[in-house]
GROMACS .gro file of C-alpha atoms in nm:
model
  283
    1MET     CA    1  -3.870  -0.112  -9.248
    2ALA     CA    2  -3.735   0.001  -9.607
    3LEU     CA    3  -3.955  -0.267  -9.748
    4SER     CA    4  -4.281  -0.079  -9.601
    5LYS     CA    5  -4.153   0.283  -9.629
    6SER     CA    6  -4.303   0.558  -9.889
    7ALA     CA    7  -4.115   0.627 -10.184
    8ALA     CA    8  -3.985   0.942 -10.051
    9GLY     CA    9  -3.640   0.812  -9.988
   10LEU     CA   10  -3.650   0.584 -10.286
   11GLN     CA   11  -3.510   0.609 -10.633
   12HIS     CA   12  -3.389   0.451 -10.950
   13ALA     CA   13  -3.053   0.343 -10.903
   14SER     CA   14  -2.939   0.482 -11.228
   15GLY     CA   15  -3.066   0.819 -11.157
   16GLY     CA   16  -3.348   1.008 -11.321
   17LYS     CA   17  -3.508   1.355 -11.292
   18GLY     CA   18  -3.340   1.524 -11.008
   19PHE     CA   19  -3.146   1.249 -10.911
   20LYS     CA   20  -2.773   1.148 -10.947
   21PRO     CA   21  -2.696   0.780 -11.016
   22LEU     CA   22  -2.625   0.614 -10.705
   23VAL     CA   23  -2.282   0.519 -10.560
   24THR     CA   24  -2.173   0.326 -10.272
   25SER     CA   25  -2.191   0.552  -9.954
   26GLU     CA   26  -1.920   0.607  -9.717
   27ALA     CA   27  -2.113   0.367  -9.463
   28GLY     CA   28  -2.157   0.114  -9.746
   29GLN     CA   29  -1.781   0.122  -9.820
   30LYS     CA   30  -1.701   0.051  -9.426
   31PHE     CA   31  -1.959  -0.197  -9.399
   32LEU     CA   32  -1.809  -0.399  -9.726
   33SER     CA   33  -1.466  -0.363  -9.569
   34VAL     CA   34  -1.557  -0.534  -9.267
   35TRP     CA   35  -1.608  -0.856  -9.466
   36GLU     CA   36  -1.341  -0.809  -9.717
   37GLY     CA   37  -1.057  -0.679  -9.447
   38VAL     CA   38  -0.824  -0.389  -9.495
   39VAL     CA   39  -0.455  -0.478  -9.542
   40LEU     CA   40  -0.226  -0.217  -9.586
   41SER     CA   41   0.071  -0.398  -9.714
   42ALA     CA   42   0.058  -0.626 -10.021
   43TYR     CA   43   0.036  -0.991 -10.011
   44PRO     CA   44   0.093  -1.279 -10.235
   45ASP     CA   45  -0.172  -1.512 -10.386
   46PRO     CA   46  -0.179  -1.790 -10.189
   47GLY     CA   47  -0.184  -2.009 -10.476
   48THR     CA   48   0.129  -1.885 -10.656
   49GLY     CA   49   0.312  -1.762 -10.351
   50GLY     CA   50   0.353  -1.427 -10.570
   51LYS     CA   51   0.132  -1.249 -10.842
   52PRO     CA   52  -0.126  -1.149 -10.843
   53TRP     CA   53  -0.048  -0.953 -10.523
   54THR     CA   54  -0.327  -0.815 -10.316
   55ILE     CA   55  -0.334  -0.484 -10.097
   56GLY     CA   56  -0.623  -0.278  -9.939
   57ILE     CA   57  -0.984  -0.402  -9.970
   58GLY     CA   58  -0.924  -0.691 -10.217
   59HIS     CA   59  -0.768  -0.487 -10.466
   60THR     CA   60  -0.537  -0.641 -10.752
   61SER     CA   61  -0.366  -0.499 -11.068
   62ALA     CA   62  -0.664  -0.681 -11.259
   63ALA     CA   63  -0.909  -0.430 -11.133
   64GLY     CA   64  -0.698  -0.124 -11.267
   65ALA     CA   65  -0.465   0.131 -11.090
   66PRO     CA   66  -0.267   0.113 -10.878
   67VAL     CA   67  -0.043  -0.185 -11.011
   68VAL     CA   68   0.009  -0.377 -10.692
   69THR     CA   69   0.380  -0.493 -10.631
   70ARG     CA   70   0.571  -0.726 -10.366
   71ASP     CA   71   0.676  -0.447 -10.137
   72MET     CA   72   0.384  -0.197 -10.173
   73THR     CA   73   0.224  -0.056  -9.897
   74ILE     CA   74  -0.068   0.190  -9.894
   75THR     CA   75  -0.275   0.431  -9.609
   76ARG     CA   76  -0.606   0.331  -9.485
   77ALA     CA   77  -0.736   0.643  -9.665
   78GLN     CA   78  -0.573   0.512  -9.991
   79ALA     CA   79  -0.739   0.174  -9.943
   80PHE     CA   80  -1.094   0.353  -9.946
   81GLU     CA   81  -1.001   0.543 -10.231
   82ILE     CA   82  -0.894   0.237 -10.414
   83LEU     CA   83  -1.222   0.068 -10.312
   84ALA     CA   84  -1.436   0.357 -10.446
   85ARG     CA   85  -1.276   0.308 -10.784
   86ASP     CA   86  -1.291  -0.079 -10.805
   87LEU     CA   87  -1.646  -0.048 -10.707
   88GLN     CA   88  -1.756   0.144 -11.023
   89LEU     CA   89  -1.759  -0.200 -11.221
   90PHE     CA   90  -2.009  -0.365 -10.967
   91GLU     CA   91  -2.204  -0.017 -10.894
   92ALA     CA   92  -2.238   0.009 -11.270
   93VAL     CA   93  -2.404  -0.352 -11.281
   94VAL     CA   94  -2.645  -0.306 -11.014
   95ARG     CA   95  -2.742   0.021 -11.184
   96GLU     CA   96  -2.801  -0.159 -11.507
   97ARG     CA   97  -3.000  -0.465 -11.388
   98VAL     CA   98  -3.197  -0.318 -11.088
   99LYS     CA   99  -3.514  -0.157 -11.238
  100VAL     CA  100  -3.717  -0.066 -10.956
  101LEU     CA  101  -3.707   0.214 -10.674
  102ILE     CA  102  -3.452   0.124 -10.393
  103SER     CA  103  -3.302   0.326 -10.127
  104GLN     CA  104  -2.914   0.412 -10.077
  105GLN     CA  105  -2.895   0.148  -9.822
  106GLN     CA  106  -3.060  -0.142 -10.031
  107PHE     CA  107  -2.797  -0.025 -10.307
  108ASP     CA  108  -2.524  -0.042 -10.070
  109ALA     CA  109  -2.659  -0.414  -9.983
  110LEU     CA  110  -2.684  -0.505 -10.347
  111VAL     CA  111  -2.315  -0.365 -10.437
  112SER     CA  112  -2.178  -0.573 -10.152
  113LEU     CA  113  -2.343  -0.878 -10.280
  114CYS     CA  114  -2.241  -0.832 -10.656
  115PHE     CA  115  -1.868  -0.748 -10.527
  116ASN     CA  116  -1.859  -1.073 -10.346
  117ILE     CA  117  -2.029  -1.313 -10.611
  118GLY     CA  118  -1.910  -1.104 -10.920
  119GLY     CA  119  -2.103  -0.929 -11.181
  120PRO     CA  120  -2.232  -1.229 -11.390
  121ALA     CA  121  -2.363  -1.405 -11.095
  122PHE     CA  122  -2.535  -1.126 -10.953
  123ALA     CA  123  -2.702  -1.023 -11.301
  124GLY     CA  124  -2.871  -1.344 -11.317
  125SER     CA  125  -2.979  -1.415 -10.951
  126SER     CA  126  -3.297  -1.458 -10.830
  127VAL     CA  127  -3.253  -1.148 -10.610
  128VAL     CA  128  -3.239  -0.949 -10.900
  129ARG     CA  129  -3.538  -1.148 -11.065
  130HIS     CA  130  -3.723  -1.079 -10.749
  131LEU     CA  131  -3.676  -0.734 -10.692
  132ASN     CA  132  -3.761  -0.614 -11.055
  133ALA     CA  133  -4.071  -0.817 -11.012
  134GLY     CA  134  -4.157  -0.583 -10.701
  135ARG     CA  135  -4.114  -0.868 -10.462
  136TYR     CA  136  -3.873  -0.702 -10.220
  137LEU     CA  137  -3.932  -0.951  -9.939
  138ASP     CA  138  -3.833  -1.262 -10.169
  139ALA     CA  139  -3.524  -1.055 -10.308
  140ALA     CA  140  -3.417  -1.002  -9.950
  141ALA     CA  141  -3.463  -1.353  -9.858
  142ALA     CA  142  -3.263  -1.475 -10.159
  143PHE     CA  143  -2.958  -1.306 -10.038
  144GLU     CA  144  -2.894  -1.601  -9.802
  145LEU     CA  145  -2.881  -1.865 -10.101
  146TRP     CA  146  -2.535  -1.716 -10.182
  147ASN     CA  147  -2.377  -1.889  -9.888
  148LYS     CA  148  -2.174  -2.149 -10.058
  149ALA     CA  149  -1.778  -2.181 -10.185
  150GLY     CA  150  -1.664  -2.485 -10.322
  151GLY     CA  151  -2.000  -2.635 -10.337
  152ARG     CA  152  -2.019  -2.600  -9.933
  153VAL     CA  153  -2.165  -2.364  -9.712
  154MET     CA  154  -1.944  -2.140  -9.537
  155SER     CA  155  -2.030  -2.010  -9.229
  156GLY     CA  156  -1.845  -1.661  -9.282
  157LEU     CA  157  -2.068  -1.639  -9.589
  158VAL     CA  158  -2.385  -1.716  -9.411
  159ARG     CA  159  -2.288  -1.438  -9.169
  160ARG     CA  160  -2.225  -1.193  -9.454
  161ARG     CA  161  -2.540  -1.266  -9.645
  162GLU     CA  162  -2.738  -1.231  -9.316
  163ALA     CA  163  -2.587  -0.878  -9.259
  164GLU     CA  164  -2.656  -0.784  -9.615
  165ARG     CA  165  -3.036  -0.894  -9.603
  166ALA     CA  166  -3.062  -0.702  -9.285
  167LEU     CA  167  -2.923  -0.403  -9.440
  168PHE     CA  168  -3.141  -0.424  -9.745
  169GLU     CA  169  -3.460  -0.493  -9.542
  170THR     CA  170  -3.380  -0.243  -9.248
  171ASP     CA  171  -3.163   0.022  -9.373
  172ILE     CA  172  -2.952  -0.043  -9.055
  173TYR     CA  173  -2.577  -0.122  -9.125
  174VAL     CA  174  -2.557  -0.420  -8.889
  175ALA     CA  175  -2.166  -0.459  -8.958
  176GLY     CA  176  -2.120  -0.099  -9.047
  177GLY     CA  177  -1.978  -0.008  -8.711
  178ALA     CA  178  -1.776  -0.335  -8.690
  179ALA     CA  179  -1.484  -0.195  -8.881
  180ASN     CA  180  -1.261  -0.157  -8.573
  181ASP     CA  181  -1.046  -0.384  -8.394
  182ASP     CA  182  -1.280  -0.480  -8.103
  183VAL     CA  183  -1.545  -0.646  -8.336
  184ASP     CA  184  -1.506  -1.017  -8.435
  185VAL     CA  185  -1.670  -1.039  -8.788
  186GLY     CA  186  -1.578  -1.056  -9.122
  187THR     CA  187  -1.243  -1.208  -9.238
  188VAL     CA  188  -1.039  -1.141  -8.913
  189LEU     CA  189  -0.982  -1.409  -8.666
  190ARG     CA  190  -0.858  -1.297  -8.317
  191ARG     CA  191  -0.798  -1.401  -7.954
  192GLY     CA  192  -1.159  -1.486  -7.824
  193SER     CA  193  -1.313  -1.544  -8.162
  194LYS     CA  194  -1.625  -1.735  -8.138
  195HIS     CA  195  -1.610  -1.925  -8.462
  196PRO     CA  196  -1.542  -2.287  -8.365
  197ASP     CA  197  -1.530  -2.418  -8.723
  198ALA     CA  198  -1.301  -2.145  -8.878
  199ILE     CA  199  -1.077  -2.157  -8.540
  200ARG     CA  200  -1.009  -2.544  -8.584
  201ALA     CA  201  -0.926  -2.491  -8.951
  202LEU     CA  202  -0.664  -2.234  -8.844
  203GLN     CA  203  -0.537  -2.457  -8.588
  204LEU     CA  204  -0.500  -2.757  -8.838
  205ASP     CA  205  -0.281  -2.518  -9.054
  206LEU     CA  206  -0.090  -2.424  -8.777
  207ILE     CA  207  -0.035  -2.773  -8.660
  208ALA     CA  208   0.063  -2.881  -9.001
  209LEU     CA  209   0.332  -2.587  -8.997
  210GLY     CA  210   0.464  -2.712  -8.655
  211TRP     CA  211   0.328  -2.387  -8.468
  212LEU     CA  212   0.095  -2.593  -8.247
  213PRO     CA  213   0.144  -2.928  -8.113
  214ALA     CA  214  -0.106  -3.190  -8.246
  215ASP     CA  215  -0.182  -3.305  -7.896
  216ARG     CA  216  -0.230  -2.922  -7.779
  217ASP     CA  217  -0.514  -2.892  -7.475
  218ALA     CA  218  -0.840  -2.910  -7.603
  219ASP     CA  219  -0.986  -2.628  -7.390
  220ASP     CA  220  -0.774  -2.386  -7.601
  221GLY     CA  221  -1.106  -2.373  -7.772
  222ASP     CA  222  -1.197  -2.068  -7.978
  223PHE     CA  223  -0.890  -1.906  -8.051
  224GLY     CA  224  -0.722  -1.933  -7.701
  225PRO     CA  225  -0.369  -1.808  -7.573
  226ASN     CA  226  -0.185  -2.121  -7.735
  227THR     CA  227  -0.348  -2.052  -8.060
  228GLU     CA  228  -0.243  -1.675  -8.028
  229LYS     CA  229   0.103  -1.731  -7.944
  230ALA     CA  230   0.139  -2.000  -8.249
  231VAL     CA  231  -0.016  -1.687  -8.487
  232ILE     CA  232   0.226  -1.445  -8.332
  233GLY     CA  233   0.533  -1.687  -8.390
  234PHE     CA  234   0.425  -1.751  -8.741
  235GLN     CA  235   0.375  -1.378  -8.783
  236THR     CA  236   0.734  -1.287  -8.639
  237LYS     CA  237   0.902  -1.517  -8.850
  238SER     CA  238   0.710  -1.439  -9.180
  239SER     CA  239   0.780  -1.087  -9.146
  240LEU     CA  240   0.412  -0.991  -9.120
  241THR     CA  241   0.259  -0.741  -8.868
  242VAL     CA  242   0.252  -0.936  -8.544
  243ASP     CA  243  -0.051  -0.863  -8.362
  244GLY     CA  244  -0.178  -1.226  -8.332
  245ARG     CA  245  -0.483  -1.138  -8.554
  246VAL     CA  246  -0.547  -1.370  -8.855
  247GLY     CA  247  -0.672  -1.171  -9.157
  248PRO     CA  248  -0.610  -1.187  -9.530
  249ALA     CA  249  -0.245  -1.114  -9.523
  250THR     CA  250  -0.168  -1.405  -9.262
  251ARG     CA  251  -0.402  -1.624  -9.400
  252SER     CA  252  -0.216  -1.601  -9.741
  253ALA     CA  253   0.104  -1.638  -9.595
  254ILE     CA  254   0.000  -1.955  -9.407
  255ALA     CA  255  -0.129  -2.093  -9.739
  256VAL     CA  256   0.196  -2.026  -9.925
  257ALA     CA  257   0.384  -2.187  -9.641
  258LEU     CA  258   0.172  -2.492  -9.638
  259ALA     CA  259   0.183  -2.514 -10.017
  260ALA     CA  260   0.575  -2.513  -9.983
  261LYS     CA  261   0.549  -2.799  -9.764
  262GLY     CA  262   0.339  -2.988 -10.001
  263ALA     CA  263   0.056  -2.990  -9.723
  264ARG     CA  264  -0.296  -2.948  -9.780
  265VAL     CA  265  -0.464  -2.640  -9.667
  266ALA     CA  266  -0.776  -2.629  -9.438
  267VAL     CA  267  -0.970  -2.321  -9.529
  268GLY     CA  268  -1.044  -2.084  -9.224
  269MET     CA  269  -1.208  -1.830  -9.387
  270TYR     CA  270  -1.321  -1.671  -9.711
  271PRO     CA  271  -1.115  -1.810  -9.995
  272LEU     CA  272  -0.880  -1.527 -10.100
  273PRO     CA  273  -0.860  -1.404 -10.484
  274GLY     CA  274  -0.728  -1.690 -10.676
  275GLN     CA  275  -0.744  -1.941 -10.401
  276LYS     CA  276  -0.882  -2.295 -10.511
  277ILE     CA  277  -1.057  -2.447 -10.225
  278VAL     CA  278  -0.913  -2.813 -10.187
  279GLU     CA  279  -1.121  -2.891  -9.861
  280THR     CA  280  -1.340  -2.654  -9.702
  281LEU     CA  281  -1.377  -2.698  -9.304
  282ALA     CA  282  -1.516  -2.344  -9.230
  283ALA     CA  283  -1.535  -1.990  -9.351
   0.00000   0.00000   0.00000
């Protein structure tokens, strides 16, 4: 385990004699992308139905170049190039605040946490306090305290924190191999997903928009064929990628459509950038 191995594989995050400052590894970027989602076409802020537009791995114009516009598209490679630049701010916070020796994998886990909760929250967190006091096990456990949004525990954040803690403790990228279409983690919901609270929230939104009947068969359960059909219908009408999968772009479009109807959003996954949580049913 990383917490008990020798210092041979550890270094100060800010570098030092014979070492360059740590930056997020390729595996760390892939790990983070699983939880943030990778969207190759710009999608609107769910609160405004427009600006700020988001693309790639949670990138908005506020983070710097490139400026995101309505019809913008990028490649997957470009999404990760943009992410690498966006991460520089959060990497700098980790390098500045962490004063003890850590591994590359521990750095990646800390950057993932910082990216998700923000630099100021990370800097003042018990994760950093425990770590700088040499209490690595306590620091690892403290990851799981950051599991709420809107004051409520969100199942998606619970899973993300568990994966970050595992990476920090073991140097194993638990979700690192999960950035493909066959793994049900992170921000994407799809046929066969086994997160009933998140799926129920999605279904409530689809019912409100008229894509699912309110008396649909209960055995549709965790994203069954009826839910997939409804998602495909919504994606087709909304000129989205038609794949039956609900990621950030589809989630945002659903929120915009609900706002246009004056209907309340049942948040079915992580809140998107700028999205105010009115009622949290799941993550």
